[in-house]
Amino acid sequence: MQSMNSLPNSADLYAALNIAPSDHAGGHRYIHVIGTSVFVDTELADDTWERHVVGIVEGDAWWAVDVPAEAEDPSYGSALDLFSYFGRAAQSEWMAAGRAVQIVEWARTHRFCGRCAAPTEPSTGERGMKCPACGLVAYPRVAPAMIVLVTRGEPGPDQEALLARGINFPMPMYSCLAGFVEPGEDLEGAVVREVAEEVGLRVANVSYRASQPWPFPHSLMIGFRAEYASGDLVLDETEIADANWYRRDALPTIPPGISVARRLIDDWLHES
Ligand SMILES: [Zn+2]
């Protein structure tokens, strides 16, 4: 079986930093965040714009630059959304750009204290926005979401996987089931609950496989495998347009390589 543990992790790809280096010997890269699109340049377009350190990518210090909504577009229309940037950038650069967009979006949406509404300030010595009036600190948000490939039957050519088409999918593809983790839940519990809610099945033997930051806008996708235990397919029509069991030799259109869903499916395909 091909192990996903052989894939690089984010720490192998780049060194994320929360505190700006006081002096950096290497070069600098500026990820100008325009809306939620990115324009990467060695020059900073405007030094009055707010910036946040992202980390070190192959010796260069990468910065996230918040381009104000009213500013002239420093990319002259060449900024790319993160989906388009994938494939045109190295994986390390794509992950750093995703981190940049998340940090900028978080800073944009935490300018005031959620408890007392006073304007916040960057917290010293950590990545946080602190309220000078009441002391509340807001940290960057990460929303964990589970994604699961459910299989049915013994390992081998006759084993099937459950793939579903969400009602919001932009194209007619079939993927793994996914859903956000609720407060008070563990990850395995979220897998069991979401599968039951979305397709009416009971699953067992939930096992972790891989994770992926998913900056749309601030998720962490946590990928699992699970085995069918009981029940018949009953779709939650508010979320799932179609779902079926598929053998490896009769797959529908599956997601592109950007997603952990594809990695879960590819891993299963390589088992046989
Ligand atoms: Zn406050």
PDB file of C-alpha atoms and ligand atoms in Angstrom:
ATOM      1  CA  MET A   1       0.000   0.000   0.000  1.00  0.00           C
ATOM      2  CA  GLN A   2       1.273   3.433  -0.885  1.00  0.00           C
ATOM      3  CA  SER A   3       1.627   5.399   2.316  1.00  0.00           C
ATOM      4  CA  MET A   4       0.595   9.035   2.446  1.00  0.00           C
ATOM      5  CA  ASN A   5       3.098   9.473   5.255  1.00  0.00           C
ATOM      6  CA  SER A   6       5.734   9.732   2.552  1.00  0.00           C
ATOM      7  CA  LEU A   7       4.280  13.064   1.409  1.00  0.00           C
ATOM      8  CA  PRO A   8       6.059  16.172   2.682  1.00  0.00           C
ATOM      9  CA  ASN A   9       4.482  17.999   5.595  1.00  0.00           C
ATOM     10  CA  SER A  10       4.252  21.764   5.904  1.00  0.00           C
ATOM     11  CA  ALA A  11       7.310  21.955   8.198  1.00  0.00           C
ATOM     12  CA  ASP A  12       9.384  20.268   5.489  1.00  0.00           C
ATOM     13  CA  LEU A  13       8.106  22.769   2.933  1.00  0.00           C
ATOM     14  CA  TYR A  14       8.466  26.050   4.786  1.00  0.00           C
ATOM     15  CA  ALA A  15       9.133  27.468   8.227  1.00  0.00           C
ATOM     16  CA  ALA A  16       6.007  29.250   9.430  1.00  0.00           C
ATOM     17  CA  LEU A  17       6.790  32.239  11.644  1.00  0.00           C
ATOM     18  CA  ASN A  18       4.544  34.213  13.960  1.00  0.00           C
ATOM     19  CA  ILE A  19       7.193  36.800  14.873  1.00  0.00           C
ATOM     20  CA  ALA A  20       8.999  38.761  12.188  1.00  0.00           C
ATOM     21  CA  PRO A  21      12.746  38.058  12.066  1.00  0.00           C
ATOM     22  CA  SER A  22      14.633  41.126  13.312  1.00  0.00           C
ATOM     23  CA  ASP A  23      17.126  40.745  10.516  1.00  0.00           C
ATOM     24  CA  HIS A  24      16.901  38.405   7.592  1.00  0.00           C
ATOM     25  CA  ALA A  25      19.983  37.677   5.506  1.00  0.00           C
ATOM     26  CA  GLY A  26      18.146  36.206   2.547  1.00  0.00           C
ATOM     27  CA  GLY A  27      15.683  37.739   0.144  1.00  0.00           C
ATOM     28  CA  HIS A  28      12.138  38.863   0.685  1.00  0.00           C
ATOM     29  CA  ARG A  29       8.923  37.967  -1.097  1.00  0.00           C
ATOM     30  CA  TYR A  30       5.738  39.931  -0.723  1.00  0.00           C
ATOM     31  CA  ILE A  31       2.417  38.173  -1.145  1.00  0.00           C
ATOM     32  CA  HIS A  32       0.085  41.051  -1.923  1.00  0.00           C
ATOM     33  CA  VAL A  33      -3.383  39.870  -0.903  1.00  0.00           C
ATOM     34  CA  ILE A  34      -5.948  41.571  -3.128  1.00  0.00           C
ATOM     35  CA  GLY A  35      -9.381  40.512  -1.973  1.00  0.00           C
ATOM     36  CA  THR A  36      -8.559  36.807  -1.576  1.00  0.00           C
ATOM     37  CA  SER A  37      -6.243  36.666  -4.608  1.00  0.00           C
ATOM     38  CA  VAL A  38      -2.455  36.810  -4.468  1.00  0.00           C
ATOM     39  CA  PHE A  39       0.236  38.691  -6.331  1.00  0.00           C
ATOM     40  CA  VAL A  40       3.757  37.631  -5.338  1.00  0.00           C
ATOM     41  CA  ASP A  41       6.643  40.010  -5.975  1.00  0.00           C
ATOM     42  CA  THR A  42      10.148  40.704  -4.694  1.00  0.00           C
ATOM     43  CA  GLU A  43       9.168  44.353  -4.237  1.00  0.00           C
ATOM     44  CA  LEU A  44       6.665  45.733  -1.752  1.00  0.00           C
ATOM     45  CA  ALA A  45       4.152  47.809  -3.694  1.00  0.00           C
ATOM     46  CA  ASP A  46       3.420  50.274  -0.862  1.00  0.00           C
ATOM     47  CA  ASP A  47       5.187  50.316   2.505  1.00  0.00           C
ATOM     48  CA  THR A  48       2.219  51.919   4.255  1.00  0.00           C
ATOM     49  CA  TRP A  49       0.123  48.782   3.790  1.00  0.00           C
ATOM     50  CA  GLU A  50      -0.212  46.448   6.747  1.00  0.00           C
ATOM     51  CA  ARG A  51       1.973  43.369   6.529  1.00  0.00           C
ATOM     52  CA  HIS A  52       2.395  40.142   8.429  1.00  0.00           C
ATOM     53  CA  VAL A  53       5.273  37.697   8.392  1.00  0.00           C
ATOM     54  CA  VAL A  54       4.336  34.350   6.872  1.00  0.00           C
ATOM     55  CA  GLY A  55       7.563  32.369   7.246  1.00  0.00           C
ATOM     56  CA  ILE A  56      10.730  31.323   5.491  1.00  0.00           C
ATOM     57  CA  VAL A  57      10.386  29.595   2.124  1.00  0.00           C
ATOM     58  CA  GLU A  58      13.679  28.319   0.690  1.00  0.00           C
ATOM     59  CA  GLY A  59      15.684  31.043   2.426  1.00  0.00           C
ATOM     60  CA  ASP A  60      13.381  33.919   1.542  1.00  0.00           C
ATOM     61  CA  ALA A  61      11.263  35.712   4.142  1.00  0.00           C
ATOM     62  CA  TRP A  62       7.687  35.733   2.871  1.00  0.00           C
ATOM     63  CA  TRP A  63       5.320  38.485   3.903  1.00  0.00           C
ATOM     64  CA  ALA A  64       1.564  38.823   3.571  1.00  0.00           C
ATOM     65  CA  VAL A  65       0.595  42.332   2.483  1.00  0.00           C
ATOM     66  CA  ASP A  66      -2.959  43.517   3.006  1.00  0.00           C
ATOM     67  CA  VAL A  67      -3.820  45.535  -0.082  1.00  0.00           C
ATOM     68  CA  PRO A  68      -6.574  47.962   0.955  1.00  0.00           C
ATOM     69  CA  ALA A  69      -9.824  47.556  -0.950  1.00  0.00           C
ATOM     70  CA  GLU A  70      -9.657  51.124  -2.242  1.00  0.00           C
ATOM     71  CA  ALA A  71      -6.012  50.891  -3.389  1.00  0.00           C
ATOM     72  CA  GLU A  72      -4.952  50.729  -7.009  1.00  0.00           C
ATOM     73  CA  ASP A  73      -4.344  47.083  -7.972  1.00  0.00           C
ATOM     74  CA  PRO A  74      -0.544  46.580  -7.660  1.00  0.00           C
ATOM     75  CA  SER A  75      -0.765  43.491  -9.909  1.00  0.00           C
ATOM     76  CA  TYR A  76      -2.515  45.319 -12.769  1.00  0.00           C
ATOM     77  CA  GLY A  77      -4.982  42.456 -12.997  1.00  0.00           C
ATOM     78  CA  SER A  78      -2.487  39.610 -12.794  1.00  0.00           C
ATOM     79  CA  ALA A  79      -3.331  38.503  -9.229  1.00  0.00           C
ATOM     80  CA  LEU A  80      -4.486  34.880  -9.013  1.00  0.00           C
ATOM     81  CA  ASP A  81      -6.995  33.239  -6.738  1.00  0.00           C
ATOM     82  CA  LEU A  82      -5.524  30.366  -4.762  1.00  0.00           C
ATOM     83  CA  PHE A  83      -7.088  27.726  -7.005  1.00  0.00           C
ATOM     84  CA  SER A  84      -5.374  29.230 -10.036  1.00  0.00           C
ATOM     85  CA  TYR A  85      -2.112  29.749  -8.155  1.00  0.00           C
ATOM     86  CA  PHE A  86      -2.028  26.012  -7.446  1.00  0.00           C
ATOM     87  CA  GLY A  87      -0.115  24.339 -10.242  1.00  0.00           C
ATOM     88  CA  ARG A  88       1.702  27.546 -11.171  1.00  0.00           C
ATOM     89  CA  ALA A  89       3.619  27.621  -7.896  1.00  0.00           C
ATOM     90  CA  ALA A  90       5.719  25.119  -5.987  1.00  0.00           C
ATOM     91  CA  GLN A  91       3.785  23.346  -3.240  1.00  0.00           C
ATOM     92  CA  SER A  92       5.735  25.296  -0.603  1.00  0.00           C
ATOM     93  CA  GLU A  93       4.771  28.567  -2.259  1.00  0.00           C
ATOM     94  CA  TRP A  94       1.123  27.577  -2.583  1.00  0.00           C
ATOM     95  CA  MET A  95       0.927  26.641   1.097  1.00  0.00           C
ATOM     96  CA  ALA A  96       2.657  29.884   2.128  1.00  0.00           C
ATOM     97  CA  ALA A  97       0.260  31.880  -0.051  1.00  0.00           C
ATOM     98  CA  GLY A  98      -2.704  30.085   1.534  1.00  0.00           C
ATOM     99  CA  ARG A  99      -1.337  30.956   4.963  1.00  0.00           C
ATOM    100  CA  ALA A 100      -0.922  34.578   3.849  1.00  0.00           C
ATOM    101  CA  VAL A 101      -4.527  34.864   2.687  1.00  0.00           C
ATOM    102  CA  GLN A 102      -5.806  33.332   5.931  1.00  0.00           C
ATOM    103  CA  ILE A 103      -3.724  35.658   8.102  1.00  0.00           C
ATOM    104  CA  VAL A 104      -4.766  38.769   6.169  1.00  0.00           C
ATOM    105  CA  GLU A 105      -8.426  37.764   6.223  1.00  0.00           C
ATOM    106  CA  TRP A 106      -8.221  37.117   9.940  1.00  0.00           C
ATOM    107  CA  ALA A 107      -6.601  40.515  10.612  1.00  0.00           C
ATOM    108  CA  ARG A 108      -9.211  42.252   8.440  1.00  0.00           C
ATOM    109  CA  THR A 109     -12.056  40.686  10.400  1.00  0.00           C
ATOM    110  CA  HIS A 110     -10.619  41.176  13.906  1.00  0.00           C
ATOM    111  CA  ARG A 111     -10.080  44.927  13.949  1.00  0.00           C
ATOM    112  CA  PHE A 112     -12.510  45.302  16.848  1.00  0.00           C
ATOM    113  CA  CYS A 113     -12.875  43.358  20.086  1.00  0.00           C
ATOM    114  CA  GLY A 114     -15.638  40.753  19.937  1.00  0.00           C
ATOM    115  CA  ARG A 115     -16.399  41.311  23.632  1.00  0.00           C
ATOM    116  CA  CYS A 116     -16.321  45.099  24.131  1.00  0.00           C
ATOM    117  CA  ALA A 117     -16.034  46.440  20.547  1.00  0.00           C
ATOM    118  CA  ALA A 118     -12.893  48.541  21.210  1.00  0.00           C
ATOM    119  CA  PRO A 119     -10.352  48.702  18.353  1.00  0.00           C
ATOM    120  CA  THR A 120      -7.764  45.920  18.663  1.00  0.00           C
ATOM    121  CA  GLU A 121      -3.980  46.078  18.269  1.00  0.00           C
ATOM    122  CA  PRO A 122      -1.450  43.441  17.224  1.00  0.00           C
ATOM    123  CA  SER A 123      -0.426  41.470  20.279  1.00  0.00           C
ATOM    124  CA  THR A 124       3.301  41.505  21.085  1.00  0.00           C
ATOM    125  CA  GLY A 125       5.279  38.274  20.986  1.00  0.00           C
ATOM    126  CA  GLU A 126       2.578  36.187  19.302  1.00  0.00           C
ATOM    127  CA  ARG A 127       0.172  36.174  16.385  1.00  0.00           C
ATOM    128  CA  GLY A 128      -2.878  37.728  17.957  1.00  0.00           C
ATOM    129  CA  MET A 129      -5.099  40.788  17.913  1.00  0.00           C
ATOM    130  CA  LYS A 130      -5.424  42.170  21.431  1.00  0.00           C
ATOM    131  CA  CYS A 131      -8.044  44.430  22.922  1.00  0.00           C
ATOM    132  CA  PRO A 132      -6.333  47.224  24.935  1.00  0.00           C
ATOM    133  CA  ALA A 133      -9.559  47.864  26.869  1.00  0.00           C
ATOM    134  CA  CYS A 134     -10.489  44.404  28.184  1.00  0.00           C
ATOM    135  CA  GLY A 135      -7.462  42.260  27.288  1.00  0.00           C
ATOM    136  CA  LEU A 136      -9.240  39.766  25.046  1.00  0.00           C
ATOM    137  CA  VAL A 137      -6.871  38.270  22.460  1.00  0.00           C
ATOM    138  CA  ALA A 138      -8.156  36.827  19.189  1.00  0.00           C
ATOM    139  CA  TYR A 139      -5.950  34.280  17.432  1.00  0.00           C
ATOM    140  CA  PRO A 140      -6.168  33.192  13.803  1.00  0.00           C
ATOM    141  CA  ARG A 141      -9.132  30.961  13.228  1.00  0.00           C
ATOM    142  CA  VAL A 142      -8.790  27.425  11.919  1.00  0.00           C
ATOM    143  CA  ALA A 143     -11.999  25.487  11.339  1.00  0.00           C
ATOM    144  CA  PRO A 144     -11.426  21.708  11.423  1.00  0.00           C
ATOM    145  CA  ALA A 145     -13.415  19.708   8.929  1.00  0.00           C
ATOM    146  CA  MET A 146     -13.346  15.963   8.467  1.00  0.00           C
ATOM    147  CA  ILE A 147     -13.320  14.308   5.065  1.00  0.00           C
ATOM    148  CA  VAL A 148     -13.775  10.573   4.705  1.00  0.00           C
ATOM    149  CA  LEU A 149     -13.585   7.843   2.111  1.00  0.00           C
ATOM    150  CA  VAL A 150     -15.989   5.065   3.127  1.00  0.00           C
ATOM    151  CA  THR A 151     -15.363   1.612   1.687  1.00  0.00           C
ATOM    152  CA  ARG A 152     -17.575  -1.467   1.591  1.00  0.00           C
ATOM    153  CA  GLY A 153     -16.463  -5.070   1.242  1.00  0.00           C
ATOM    154  CA  GLU A 154     -13.218  -6.946   1.648  1.00  0.00           C
ATOM    155  CA  PRO A 155      -9.989  -5.437   0.289  1.00  0.00           C
ATOM    156  CA  GLY A 156      -9.550  -6.438  -3.334  1.00  0.00           C
ATOM    157  CA  PRO A 157     -11.013  -5.733  -6.749  1.00  0.00           C
ATOM    158  CA  ASP A 158     -14.623  -6.013  -5.617  1.00  0.00           C
ATOM    159  CA  GLN A 159     -14.288  -3.474  -2.832  1.00  0.00           C
ATOM    160  CA  GLU A 160     -16.378  -0.343  -3.385  1.00  0.00           C
ATOM    161  CA  ALA A 161     -16.036   3.243  -2.226  1.00  0.00           C
ATOM    162  CA  LEU A 162     -18.815   5.682  -1.495  1.00  0.00           C
ATOM    163  CA  LEU A 163     -18.584   8.862  -3.555  1.00  0.00           C
ATOM    164  CA  ALA A 164     -21.075  11.687  -3.478  1.00  0.00           C
ATOM    165  CA  ARG A 165     -21.891  14.804  -5.429  1.00  0.00           C
ATOM    166  CA  GLY A 166     -22.635  17.796  -3.223  1.00  0.00           C
ATOM    167  CA  ILE A 167     -25.385  20.134  -4.342  1.00  0.00           C
ATOM    168  CA  ASN A 168     -22.903  23.015  -4.367  1.00  0.00           C
ATOM    169  CA  PHE A 169     -20.194  21.352  -6.442  1.00  0.00           C
ATOM    170  CA  PRO A 170     -19.267  23.655  -9.332  1.00  0.00           C
ATOM    171  CA  MET A 171     -18.934  20.692 -11.690  1.00  0.00           C
ATOM    172  CA  PRO A 172     -20.481  17.223 -11.877  1.00  0.00           C
ATOM    173  CA  MET A 173     -17.841  15.340  -9.921  1.00  0.00           C
ATOM    174  CA  TYR A 174     -18.066  12.807  -7.125  1.00  0.00           C
ATOM    175  CA  SER A 175     -15.990  13.054  -3.991  1.00  0.00           C
ATOM    176  CA  CYS A 176     -15.599  11.974  -0.388  1.00  0.00           C
ATOM    177  CA  LEU A 177     -18.068  13.068   2.272  1.00  0.00           C
ATOM    178  CA  ALA A 178     -16.999  16.055   4.328  1.00  0.00           C
ATOM    179  CA  GLY A 179     -18.265  18.261   7.103  1.00  0.00           C
ATOM    180  CA  PHE A 180     -17.216  20.596   9.876  1.00  0.00           C
ATOM    181  CA  VAL A 181     -16.390  19.346  13.332  1.00  0.00           C
ATOM    182  CA  GLU A 182     -18.904  20.598  15.889  1.00  0.00           C
ATOM    183  CA  PRO A 183     -18.043  21.950  19.357  1.00  0.00           C
ATOM    184  CA  GLY A 184     -17.713  19.096  21.830  1.00  0.00           C
ATOM    185  CA  GLU A 185     -16.933  16.469  19.184  1.00  0.00           C
ATOM    186  CA  ASP A 186     -13.836  14.414  18.537  1.00  0.00           C
ATOM    187  CA  LEU A 187     -12.790  13.843  14.949  1.00  0.00           C
ATOM    188  CA  GLU A 188     -13.908  10.220  14.794  1.00  0.00           C
ATOM    189  CA  GLY A 189     -17.295  11.215  16.207  1.00  0.00           C
ATOM    190  CA  ALA A 190     -17.624  13.892  13.533  1.00  0.00           C
ATOM    191  CA  VAL A 191     -16.950  11.279  10.835  1.00  0.00           C
ATOM    192  CA  VAL A 192     -19.629   8.929  12.162  1.00  0.00           C
ATOM    193  CA  ARG A 193     -22.181  11.736  12.604  1.00  0.00           C
ATOM    194  CA  GLU A 194     -21.613  13.391   9.220  1.00  0.00           C
ATOM    195  CA  VAL A 195     -21.865  10.107   7.303  1.00  0.00           C
ATOM    196  CA  ALA A 196     -25.091   9.277   9.145  1.00  0.00           C
ATOM    197  CA  GLU A 197     -26.524  12.745   8.492  1.00  0.00           C
ATOM    198  CA  GLU A 198     -25.556  13.015   4.830  1.00  0.00           C
ATOM    199  CA  VAL A 199     -26.208   9.496   3.542  1.00  0.00           C
ATOM    200  CA  GLY A 200     -27.874   7.572   6.377  1.00  0.00           C
ATOM    201  CA  LEU A 201     -25.130   4.966   6.857  1.00  0.00           C
ATOM    202  CA  ARG A 202     -23.353   3.698   9.937  1.00  0.00           C
ATOM    203  CA  VAL A 203     -19.558   3.420   9.603  1.00  0.00           C
ATOM    204  CA  ALA A 204     -16.875   1.753  11.734  1.00  0.00           C
ATOM    205  CA  ASN A 205     -13.071   1.496  11.946  1.00  0.00           C
ATOM    206  CA  VAL A 206     -12.456   5.195  11.371  1.00  0.00           C
ATOM    207  CA  SER A 207      -8.754   5.776  10.787  1.00  0.00           C
ATOM    208  CA  TYR A 208      -6.773   8.945  10.145  1.00  0.00           C
ATOM    209  CA  ARG A 209      -4.895   9.235   6.835  1.00  0.00           C
ATOM    210  CA  ALA A 210      -3.841  12.780   5.978  1.00  0.00           C
ATOM    211  CA  SER A 211      -4.580  16.451   6.524  1.00  0.00           C
ATOM    212  CA  GLN A 212      -4.435  19.578   4.434  1.00  0.00           C
ATOM    213  CA  PRO A 213      -4.823  23.276   5.141  1.00  0.00           C
ATOM    214  CA  TRP A 214      -7.715  24.502   3.016  1.00  0.00           C
ATOM    215  CA  PRO A 215      -7.669  28.299   2.917  1.00  0.00           C
ATOM    216  CA  PHE A 216     -11.256  28.726   1.630  1.00  0.00           C
ATOM    217  CA  PRO A 217     -11.454  30.613   3.913  1.00  0.00           C
ATOM    218  CA  HIS A 218      -9.769  28.957   6.915  1.00  0.00           C
ATOM    219  CA  SER A 219     -10.407  25.228   7.117  1.00  0.00           C
ATOM    220  CA  LEU A 220      -8.157  22.363   8.037  1.00  0.00           C
ATOM    221  CA  MET A 221      -9.288  19.257   6.191  1.00  0.00           C
ATOM    222  CA  ILE A 222      -8.599  16.087   8.181  1.00  0.00           C
ATOM    223  CA  GLY A 223      -8.807  13.004   6.012  1.00  0.00           C
ATOM    224  CA  PHE A 224     -10.023   9.587   7.163  1.00  0.00           C
ATOM    225  CA  ARG A 225     -10.938   6.173   5.912  1.00  0.00           C
ATOM    226  CA  ALA A 226     -13.912   4.330   7.341  1.00  0.00           C
ATOM    227  CA  GLU A 227     -15.658   1.036   6.681  1.00  0.00           C
ATOM    228  CA  TYR A 228     -19.332   0.578   5.981  1.00  0.00           C
ATOM    229  CA  ALA A 229     -21.105  -1.088   8.894  1.00  0.00           C
ATOM    230  CA  SER A 230     -24.855  -0.948   8.238  1.00  0.00           C
ATOM    231  CA  GLY A 231     -27.746   0.899   6.662  1.00  0.00           C
ATOM    232  CA  ASP A 232     -29.042   1.884   3.227  1.00  0.00           C
ATOM    233  CA  LEU A 233     -28.256   5.077   1.339  1.00  0.00           C
ATOM    234  CA  VAL A 234     -30.701   7.803   2.349  1.00  0.00           C
ATOM    235  CA  LEU A 235     -29.480  11.170   1.066  1.00  0.00           C
ATOM    236  CA  ASP A 236     -29.808  14.484   2.836  1.00  0.00           C
ATOM    237  CA  GLU A 237     -31.109  16.349  -0.191  1.00  0.00           C
ATOM    238  CA  THR A 238     -30.172  19.723   1.277  1.00  0.00           C
ATOM    239  CA  GLU A 239     -26.505  18.755   0.910  1.00  0.00           C
ATOM    240  CA  ILE A 240     -26.112  15.699  -1.330  1.00  0.00           C
ATOM    241  CA  ALA A 241     -27.371  15.571  -4.921  1.00  0.00           C
ATOM    242  CA  ASP A 242     -26.286  11.979  -5.550  1.00  0.00           C
ATOM    243  CA  ALA A 243     -24.223   9.249  -3.879  1.00  0.00           C
ATOM    244  CA  ASN A 244     -23.312   5.743  -4.976  1.00  0.00           C
ATOM    245  CA  TRP A 245     -20.941   2.867  -4.366  1.00  0.00           C
ATOM    246  CA  TYR A 246     -18.203   2.617  -6.995  1.00  0.00           C
ATOM    247  CA  ARG A 247     -15.694  -0.078  -7.891  1.00  0.00           C
ATOM    248  CA  ARG A 248     -12.202   1.038  -8.879  1.00  0.00           C
ATOM    249  CA  ASP A 249     -12.823   0.086 -12.505  1.00  0.00           C
ATOM    250  CA  ALA A 250     -16.006   2.160 -12.804  1.00  0.00           C
ATOM    251  CA  LEU A 251     -15.253   5.491 -11.179  1.00  0.00           C
ATOM    252  CA  PRO A 252     -17.170   8.685 -11.964  1.00  0.00           C
ATOM    253  CA  THR A 253     -15.388  12.038 -12.404  1.00  0.00           C
ATOM    254  CA  ILE A 254     -13.325  12.595  -9.253  1.00  0.00           C
ATOM    255  CA  PRO A 255     -11.809  15.790  -7.764  1.00  0.00           C
ATOM    256  CA  PRO A 256      -8.613  17.403  -9.097  1.00  0.00           C
ATOM    257  CA  GLY A 257      -5.230  16.894  -7.488  1.00  0.00           C
ATOM    258  CA  ILE A 258      -5.371  20.011  -5.335  1.00  0.00           C
ATOM    259  CA  SER A 259      -7.564  18.317  -2.725  1.00  0.00           C
ATOM    260  CA  VAL A 260      -6.987  15.822   0.045  1.00  0.00           C
ATOM    261  CA  ALA A 261     -10.141  14.098  -1.262  1.00  0.00           C
ATOM    262  CA  ARG A 262      -8.213  13.148  -4.366  1.00  0.00           C
ATOM    263  CA  ARG A 263      -5.345  11.887  -2.259  1.00  0.00           C
ATOM    264  CA  LEU A 264      -7.710   9.665  -0.265  1.00  0.00           C
ATOM    265  CA  ILE A 265      -9.221   8.274  -3.473  1.00  0.00           C
ATOM    266  CA  ASP A 266      -5.823   7.777  -5.156  1.00  0.00           C
ATOM    267  CA  ASP A 267      -4.507   5.989  -2.091  1.00  0.00           C
ATOM    268  CA  TRP A 268      -7.459   3.581  -2.251  1.00  0.00           C
ATOM    269  CA  LEU A 269      -6.949   3.060  -6.009  1.00  0.00           C
ATOM    270  CA  HIS A 270      -3.334   2.057  -5.404  1.00  0.00           C
ATOM    271  CA  GLU A 271      -4.268  -0.554  -2.812  1.00  0.00           C
ATOM    272  CA  SER A 272      -5.563  -3.038  -5.324  1.00  0.00           C
TER     273      SER A 272
HETATM  274 ZN    ZN B   1     -12.378  44.234  24.574  1.00  0.00          ZN
END
